[in-house]
Coordinates of C-alpha atoms in Angstrom, one line a residue:
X205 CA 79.1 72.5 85.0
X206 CA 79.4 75.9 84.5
X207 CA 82.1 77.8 86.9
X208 CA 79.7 80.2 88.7
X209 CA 77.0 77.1 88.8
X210 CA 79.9 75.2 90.4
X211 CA 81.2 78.0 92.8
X212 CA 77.2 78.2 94.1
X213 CA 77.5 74.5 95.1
X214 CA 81.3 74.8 97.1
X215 CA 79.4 77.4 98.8
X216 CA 76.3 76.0 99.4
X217 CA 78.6 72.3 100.7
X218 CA 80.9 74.6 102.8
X219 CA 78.1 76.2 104.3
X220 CA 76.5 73.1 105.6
X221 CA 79.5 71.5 106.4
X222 CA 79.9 74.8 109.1
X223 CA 76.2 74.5 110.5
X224 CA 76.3 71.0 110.9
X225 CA 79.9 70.7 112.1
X226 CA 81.5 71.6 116.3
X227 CA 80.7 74.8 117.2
X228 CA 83.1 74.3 119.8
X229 CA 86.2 73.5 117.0
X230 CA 85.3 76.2 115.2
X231 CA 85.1 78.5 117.6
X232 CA 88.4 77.6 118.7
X233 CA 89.7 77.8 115.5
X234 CA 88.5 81.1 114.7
X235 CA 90.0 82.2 118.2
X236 CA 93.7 80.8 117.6
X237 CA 93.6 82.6 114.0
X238 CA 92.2 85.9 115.5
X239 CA 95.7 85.5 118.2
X240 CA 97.9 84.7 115.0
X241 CA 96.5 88.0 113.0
X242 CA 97.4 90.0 116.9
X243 CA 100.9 88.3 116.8
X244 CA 101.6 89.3 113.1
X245 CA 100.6 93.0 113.4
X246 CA 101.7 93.6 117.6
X247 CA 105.3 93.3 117.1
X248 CA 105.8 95.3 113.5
X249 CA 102.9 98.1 115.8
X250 CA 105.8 98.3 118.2
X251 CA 108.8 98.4 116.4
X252 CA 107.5 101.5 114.4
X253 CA 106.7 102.6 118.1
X254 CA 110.0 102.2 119.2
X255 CA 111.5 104.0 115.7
X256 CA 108.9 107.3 116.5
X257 CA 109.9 107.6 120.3
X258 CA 113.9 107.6 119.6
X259 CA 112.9 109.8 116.4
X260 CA 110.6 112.2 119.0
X261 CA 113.2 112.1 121.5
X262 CA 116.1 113.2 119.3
X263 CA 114.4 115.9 117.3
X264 CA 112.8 117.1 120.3
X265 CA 115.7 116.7 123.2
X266 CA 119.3 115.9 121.8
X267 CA 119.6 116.7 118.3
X268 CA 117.0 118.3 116.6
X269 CA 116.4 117.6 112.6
X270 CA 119.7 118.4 111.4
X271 CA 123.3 118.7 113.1
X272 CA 126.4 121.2 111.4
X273 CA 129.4 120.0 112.8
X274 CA 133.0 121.5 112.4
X275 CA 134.8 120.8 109.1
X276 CA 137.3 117.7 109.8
X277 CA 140.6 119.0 111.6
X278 CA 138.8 121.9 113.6
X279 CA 137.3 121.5 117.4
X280 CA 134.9 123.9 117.3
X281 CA 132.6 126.2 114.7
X282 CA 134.1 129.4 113.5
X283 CA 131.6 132.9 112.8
X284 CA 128.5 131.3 114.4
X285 CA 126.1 133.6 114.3
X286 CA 126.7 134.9 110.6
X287 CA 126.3 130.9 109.8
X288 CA 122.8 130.9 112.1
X289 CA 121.8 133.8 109.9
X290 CA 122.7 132.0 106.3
X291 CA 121.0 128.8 107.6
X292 CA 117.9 131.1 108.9
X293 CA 117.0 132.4 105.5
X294 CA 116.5 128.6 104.2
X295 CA 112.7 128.2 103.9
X296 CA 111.0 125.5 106.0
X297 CA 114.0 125.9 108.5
X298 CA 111.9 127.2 111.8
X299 CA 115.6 127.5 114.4
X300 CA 119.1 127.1 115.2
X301 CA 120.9 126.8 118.2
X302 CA 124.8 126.9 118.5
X303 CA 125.7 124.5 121.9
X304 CA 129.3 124.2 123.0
X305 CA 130.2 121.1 123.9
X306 CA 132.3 119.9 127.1
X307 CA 133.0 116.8 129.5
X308 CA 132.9 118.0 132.9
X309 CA 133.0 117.1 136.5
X310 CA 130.4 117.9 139.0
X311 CA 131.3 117.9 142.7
X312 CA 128.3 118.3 145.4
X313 CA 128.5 117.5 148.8
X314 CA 131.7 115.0 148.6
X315 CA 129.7 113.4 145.6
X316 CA 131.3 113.5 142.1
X317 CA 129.9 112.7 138.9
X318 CA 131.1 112.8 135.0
X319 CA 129.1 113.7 132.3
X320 CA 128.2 116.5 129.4
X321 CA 127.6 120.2 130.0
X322 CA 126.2 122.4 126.8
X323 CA 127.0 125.8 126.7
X324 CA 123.7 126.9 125.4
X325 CA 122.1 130.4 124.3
X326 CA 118.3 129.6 125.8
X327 CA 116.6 131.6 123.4
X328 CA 117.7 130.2 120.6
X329 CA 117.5 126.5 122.3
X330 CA 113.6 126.8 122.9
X331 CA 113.3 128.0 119.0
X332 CA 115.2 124.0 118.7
X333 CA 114.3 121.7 121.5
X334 CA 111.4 121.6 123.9
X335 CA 113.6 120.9 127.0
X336 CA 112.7 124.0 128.4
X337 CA 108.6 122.9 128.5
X338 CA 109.8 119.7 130.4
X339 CA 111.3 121.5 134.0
X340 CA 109.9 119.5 137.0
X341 CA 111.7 121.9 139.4
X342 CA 112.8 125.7 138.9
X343 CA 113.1 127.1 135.7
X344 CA 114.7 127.3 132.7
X345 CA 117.9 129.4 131.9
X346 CA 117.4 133.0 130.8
X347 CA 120.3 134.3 127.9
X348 CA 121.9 136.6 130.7
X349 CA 122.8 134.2 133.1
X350 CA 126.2 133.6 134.5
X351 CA 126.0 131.9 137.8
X352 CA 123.3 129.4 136.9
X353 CA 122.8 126.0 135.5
X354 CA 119.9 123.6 135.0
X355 CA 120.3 120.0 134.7
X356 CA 118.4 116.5 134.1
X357 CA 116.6 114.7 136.7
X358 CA 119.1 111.5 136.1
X359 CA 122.0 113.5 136.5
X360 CA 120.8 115.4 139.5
X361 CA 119.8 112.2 141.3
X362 CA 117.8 111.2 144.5
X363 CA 119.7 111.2 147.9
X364 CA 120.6 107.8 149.2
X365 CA 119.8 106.4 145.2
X366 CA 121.9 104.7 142.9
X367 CA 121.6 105.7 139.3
X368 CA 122.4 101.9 137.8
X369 CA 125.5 103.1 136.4
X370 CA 124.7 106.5 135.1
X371 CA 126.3 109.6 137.0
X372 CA 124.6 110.8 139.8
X373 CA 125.0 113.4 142.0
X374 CA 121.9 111.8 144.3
X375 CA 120.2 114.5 145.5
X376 CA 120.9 118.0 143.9
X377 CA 117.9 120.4 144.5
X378 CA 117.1 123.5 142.6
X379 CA 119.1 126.3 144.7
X380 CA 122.1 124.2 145.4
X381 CA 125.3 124.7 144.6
X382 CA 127.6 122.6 142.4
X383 CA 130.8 122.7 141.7
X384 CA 132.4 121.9 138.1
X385 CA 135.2 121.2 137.2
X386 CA 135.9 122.3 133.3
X387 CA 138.3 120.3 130.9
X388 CA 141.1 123.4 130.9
X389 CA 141.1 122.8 134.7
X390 CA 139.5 125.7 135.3
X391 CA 136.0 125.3 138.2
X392 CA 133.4 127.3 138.7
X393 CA 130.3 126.9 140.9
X394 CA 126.7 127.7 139.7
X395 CA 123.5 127.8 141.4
X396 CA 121.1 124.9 139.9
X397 CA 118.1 127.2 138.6
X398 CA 116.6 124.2 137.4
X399 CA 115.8 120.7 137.0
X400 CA 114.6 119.1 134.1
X401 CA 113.1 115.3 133.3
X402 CA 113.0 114.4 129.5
X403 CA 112.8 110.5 129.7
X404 CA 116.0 110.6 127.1
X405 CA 118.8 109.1 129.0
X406 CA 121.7 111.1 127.4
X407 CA 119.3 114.3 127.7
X408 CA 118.8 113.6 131.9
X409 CA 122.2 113.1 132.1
X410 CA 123.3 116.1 131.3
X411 CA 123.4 119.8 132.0
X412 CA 123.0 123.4 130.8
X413 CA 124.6 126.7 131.1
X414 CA 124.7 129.7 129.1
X415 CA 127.1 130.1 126.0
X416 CA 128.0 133.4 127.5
X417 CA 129.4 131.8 130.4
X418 CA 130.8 129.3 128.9
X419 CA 133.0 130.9 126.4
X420 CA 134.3 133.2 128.8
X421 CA 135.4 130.0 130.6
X422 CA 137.2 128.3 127.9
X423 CA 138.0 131.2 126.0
X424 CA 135.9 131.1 123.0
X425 CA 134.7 134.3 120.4
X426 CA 131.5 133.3 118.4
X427 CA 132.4 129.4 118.7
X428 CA 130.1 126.7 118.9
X429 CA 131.0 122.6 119.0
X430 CA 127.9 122.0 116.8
X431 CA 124.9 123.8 115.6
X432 CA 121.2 122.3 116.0
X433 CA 119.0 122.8 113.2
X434 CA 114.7 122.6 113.8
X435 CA 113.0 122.2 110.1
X436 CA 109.1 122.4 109.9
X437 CA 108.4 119.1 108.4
X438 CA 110.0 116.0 109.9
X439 CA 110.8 113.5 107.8
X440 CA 112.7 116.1 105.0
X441 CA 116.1 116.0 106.7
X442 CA 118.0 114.6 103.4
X443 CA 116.3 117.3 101.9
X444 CA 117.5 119.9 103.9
X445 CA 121.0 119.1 104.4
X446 CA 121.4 118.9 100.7
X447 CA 119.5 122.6 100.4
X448 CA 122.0 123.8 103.2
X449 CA 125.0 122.6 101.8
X450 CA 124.1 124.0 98.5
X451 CA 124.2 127.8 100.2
X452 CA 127.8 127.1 100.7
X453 CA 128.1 125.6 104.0
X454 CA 131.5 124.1 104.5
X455 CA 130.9 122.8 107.7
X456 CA 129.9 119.0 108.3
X457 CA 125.7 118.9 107.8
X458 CA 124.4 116.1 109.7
X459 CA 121.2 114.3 110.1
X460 CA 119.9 113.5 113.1
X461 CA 119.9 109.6 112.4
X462 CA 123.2 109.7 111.0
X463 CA 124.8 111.8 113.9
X464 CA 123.3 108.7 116.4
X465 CA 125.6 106.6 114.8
X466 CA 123.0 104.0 113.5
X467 CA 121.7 103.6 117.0
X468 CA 117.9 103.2 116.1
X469 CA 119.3 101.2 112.8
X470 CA 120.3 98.5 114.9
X471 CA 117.9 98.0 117.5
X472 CA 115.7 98.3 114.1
X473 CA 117.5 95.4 113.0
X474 CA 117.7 93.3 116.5
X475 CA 113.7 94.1 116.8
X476 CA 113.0 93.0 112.8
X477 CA 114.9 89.7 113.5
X478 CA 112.9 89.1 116.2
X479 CA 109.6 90.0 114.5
X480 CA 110.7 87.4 111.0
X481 CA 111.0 84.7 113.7
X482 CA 107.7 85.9 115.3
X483 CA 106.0 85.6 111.9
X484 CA 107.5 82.5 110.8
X485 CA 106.2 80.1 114.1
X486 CA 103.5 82.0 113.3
X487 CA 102.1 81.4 110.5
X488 CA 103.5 77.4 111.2
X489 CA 101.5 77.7 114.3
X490 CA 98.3 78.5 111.0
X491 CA 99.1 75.8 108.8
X492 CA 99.1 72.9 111.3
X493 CA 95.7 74.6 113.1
X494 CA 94.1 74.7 109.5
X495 CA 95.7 71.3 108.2
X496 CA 94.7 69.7 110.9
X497 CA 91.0 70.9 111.1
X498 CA 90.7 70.6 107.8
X499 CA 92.1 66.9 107.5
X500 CA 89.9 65.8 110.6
X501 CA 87.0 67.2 109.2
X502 CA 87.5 65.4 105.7
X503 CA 88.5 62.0 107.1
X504 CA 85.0 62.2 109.3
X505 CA 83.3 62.9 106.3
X506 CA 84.9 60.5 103.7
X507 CA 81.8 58.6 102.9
X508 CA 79.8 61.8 102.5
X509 CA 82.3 62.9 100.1
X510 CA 82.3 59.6 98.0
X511 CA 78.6 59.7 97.8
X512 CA 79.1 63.2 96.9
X513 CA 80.9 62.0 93.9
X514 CA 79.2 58.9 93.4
X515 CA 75.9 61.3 92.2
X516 CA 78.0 63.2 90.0
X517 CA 79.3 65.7 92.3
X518 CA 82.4 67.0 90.7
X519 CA 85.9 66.5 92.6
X520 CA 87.1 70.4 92.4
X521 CA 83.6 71.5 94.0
X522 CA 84.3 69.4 97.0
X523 CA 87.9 70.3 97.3
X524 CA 86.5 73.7 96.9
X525 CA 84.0 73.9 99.4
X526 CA 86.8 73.1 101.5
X527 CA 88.6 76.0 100.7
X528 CA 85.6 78.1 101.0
X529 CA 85.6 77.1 104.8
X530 CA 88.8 77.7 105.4
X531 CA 88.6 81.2 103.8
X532 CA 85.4 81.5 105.9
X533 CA 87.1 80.7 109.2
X534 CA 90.5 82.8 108.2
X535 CA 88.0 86.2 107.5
X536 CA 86.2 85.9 110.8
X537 CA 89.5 85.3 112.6
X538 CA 90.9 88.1 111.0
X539 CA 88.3 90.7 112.4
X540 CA 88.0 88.7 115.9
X541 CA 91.7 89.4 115.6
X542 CA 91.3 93.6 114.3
X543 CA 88.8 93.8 117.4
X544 CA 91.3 92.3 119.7
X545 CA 94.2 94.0 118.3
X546 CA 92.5 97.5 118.8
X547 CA 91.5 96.7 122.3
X548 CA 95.4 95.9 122.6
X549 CA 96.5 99.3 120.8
X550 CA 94.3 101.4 122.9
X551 CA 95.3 100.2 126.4
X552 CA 99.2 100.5 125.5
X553 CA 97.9 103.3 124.1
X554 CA 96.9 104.5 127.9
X555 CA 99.5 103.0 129.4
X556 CA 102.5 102.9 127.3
X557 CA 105.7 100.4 127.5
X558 CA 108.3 102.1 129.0
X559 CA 111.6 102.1 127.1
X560 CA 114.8 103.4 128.3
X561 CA 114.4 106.6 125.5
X562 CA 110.6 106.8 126.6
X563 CA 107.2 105.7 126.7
X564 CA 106.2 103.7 123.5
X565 CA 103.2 103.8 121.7
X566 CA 102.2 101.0 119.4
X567 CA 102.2 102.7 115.9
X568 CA 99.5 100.3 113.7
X569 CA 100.1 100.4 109.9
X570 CA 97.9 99.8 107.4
X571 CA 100.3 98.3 105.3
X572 CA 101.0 95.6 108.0
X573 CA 97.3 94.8 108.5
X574 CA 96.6 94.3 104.8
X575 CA 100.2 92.2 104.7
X576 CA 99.2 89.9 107.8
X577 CA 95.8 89.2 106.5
X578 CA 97.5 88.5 103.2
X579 CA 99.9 85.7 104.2
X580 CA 97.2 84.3 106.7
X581 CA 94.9 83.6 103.8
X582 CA 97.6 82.6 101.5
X583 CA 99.4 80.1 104.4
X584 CA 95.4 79.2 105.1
X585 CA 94.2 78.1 101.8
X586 CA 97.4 75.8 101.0
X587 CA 96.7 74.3 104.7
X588 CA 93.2 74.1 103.7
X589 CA 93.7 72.3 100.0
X590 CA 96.2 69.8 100.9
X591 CA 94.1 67.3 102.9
X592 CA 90.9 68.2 101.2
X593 CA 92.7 67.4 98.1
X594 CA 93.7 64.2 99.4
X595 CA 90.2 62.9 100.3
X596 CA 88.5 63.6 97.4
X597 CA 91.0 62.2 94.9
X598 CA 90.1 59.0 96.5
X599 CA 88.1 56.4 94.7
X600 CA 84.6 56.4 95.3
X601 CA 84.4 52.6 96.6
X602 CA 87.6 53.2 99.1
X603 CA 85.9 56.7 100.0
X604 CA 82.1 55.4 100.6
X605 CA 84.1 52.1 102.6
X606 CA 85.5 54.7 104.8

């Protein structure tokens, strides 16, 4: 029999075999497979979430795209601004801002709290970061302050709240006064202009003060601790350290990954272990559903299949119109599970899983759609052949006996 000829009849057998067999099974069926696709493309959706929030949140709160460090054996960045200007005239490089970095003590009210305090110039910070846009209380530091300082949310605290762990100064309000106290022993005390709420943990725990004060406190000329730099393009940041090391810059150039110490690399790691272990029961969890509707369904229909062969009915077009089923059952689970898995995407979508570095929004690639529904069909049609190829090998006496 011709192939095409013989293709037509595996269709036309797998076709009755559906009409005439439990709605109820394969509805079920079709439902389990459609929660199987949702497994194998949710968790992958959220770890690329997970990877574009702590991305967003460094470029856009800590680090920026690129970080220039000092060269090993110095403390702190000599000739800033002539080294803003050199990196300035790089195309596709949109800001820079020189920070000063320092561990500090804040004192308020009898409370006391350690944490990071950045000698910032604001002007150049807002051409960087978007802290600035994200002040729930006051406002943001102007380039000739001296007496003020804005800080996060987490550092700033609630009164009568602990901060599980984090420093807290529970309950600083914009206007108040607070004390620090600087790593040369020298203290000041600064009015808090501001408050600021970034959902970055190291951000909120932290504060701001001008460069200009703080170089007059620890005696610094045109020094900075690091330099952030703000490209156009995400994604480029190879690129542009290379391009900014080639202008001569003997400074350490960072990217922003590689200055988080491989932070995101691991979780990525942690969450990919996790998701290989997810996708393995998985697609187990496929087989057996498959094998086992599959083998009930041939060892109902035995004698049909003997008398199948008994009129001439080749063995292949009934193992066939086996597979046919199954590829029928995999393809409307698949899109049952495309439907369900957008429904999913769009109400995390609305309300997002909260992560300590943010709100995370499932991130559904196309590559991991075509990849599920790959293995699910692949998993699926050796489920699906095994028993079917079982049956119909029988003899036609022992199959037609039952």
């Amino acid at each position: 029999m011709p192939v095409l000829a013989g293709l037509r009849v595996s269709a036309f057998l797998a076709w009755k075999s559906i009409q005439r067999g439990s709605r109820g099974t394969l509805a079920l069926t079709i439902m389990i497979i459609a929660l199987i696709f949702v497994n194998l493309v949710f968790l992958p959706s959220i770890i690329s979430g997970v990877v574009e929030t702590f991305d967003a949140q460094s470029i856009d709160f800590d680090l920026g795209n690129l970080v220039i460090e000092p060269r090993e054996g110095s403390q702190y960045i000599d000739d800033v601004t002539s080294l803003q200007k050199k990196v300035e005239r790089i195309a596709g490089i949109t800001g820079t801002s020189p920070r000063i970095t320092a561990g500090v003590t804040y004192f308020y009210r009898g409370r006391n709290a350690a944490s990071t305090l950045y000698g910032i110039t604001p002007e150049d910070e807002r051409s960087v970061t978007r802290i600035a846009e994200y002040m729930t209380a006051g406002e943001f530091l102007s380039n000739g302050d001296t007496d003020a300082i804005v800080m996060g949310t987490t550092l700033a605290g609630t009164e009568g709240e602990e901060a599980g762990g984090l420093p807290s100064l529970q309950g600083v309000g914009v206007g108040d006064s607070v004390e620090v106290a600087y790593p040369n022993g020298e203290t000041r005390t600064y009015r808090v202009k501001g408050l600021f709420e970034t959902q970055s943990f190291g951000v909120d725990t932290a504060a701001f003060v001008t460069t200009r004060e703080m170089s007059r406190v620890l005696g610094l000329q045109d020094q900075a601790s690091m330099i952030l730099v703000k490209t156009a393009v995400n994604g480029r940041e190879d690129e542009y350290k290379t391009e900014i090391l080639s202008y001569g810059v003997q400074e350490d150039v960072l990217t922003f990954r590689e200055k988080s110490g491989g932070f995101v690399e691991q979780a990525i790691q942690s969450f990919n272990i996790i998701n290989t272990i997810s996708t393995l029961v998985s697609l187990i969890i496929a087989i057996v559903v498959v094998f086992i509707v599959i083998f009930i369904n041939t060892v109902n229909r035995r004698r049909q299949i003997g008398i199948l062969k008994a009129i001439g009915i080749d063995q292949q077009i009934i193992i066939n119109s086996y597979v046919l089923q199954v590829l029928f059952i995999t393809a409307v689970g698949a899109l049952v599970g495309i439907a369900l898995n957008a429904g999913v995407t769009t109400y995390l979508t609305a309300y997002p899983l909260v992560f300590p570095g943010g709100p995370v929004y499932p991130d559904v690639e196309v590559s991991a759609i075509l990849r599920s529904i790959a293995s699910l069909f692949a998993v699926s049609m050796v489920a699906g052949y095994i028993p079917a190829w079982r049956i119909a090998r029988e003899d036609i006496l022992s199959a037609i006996r039952g």
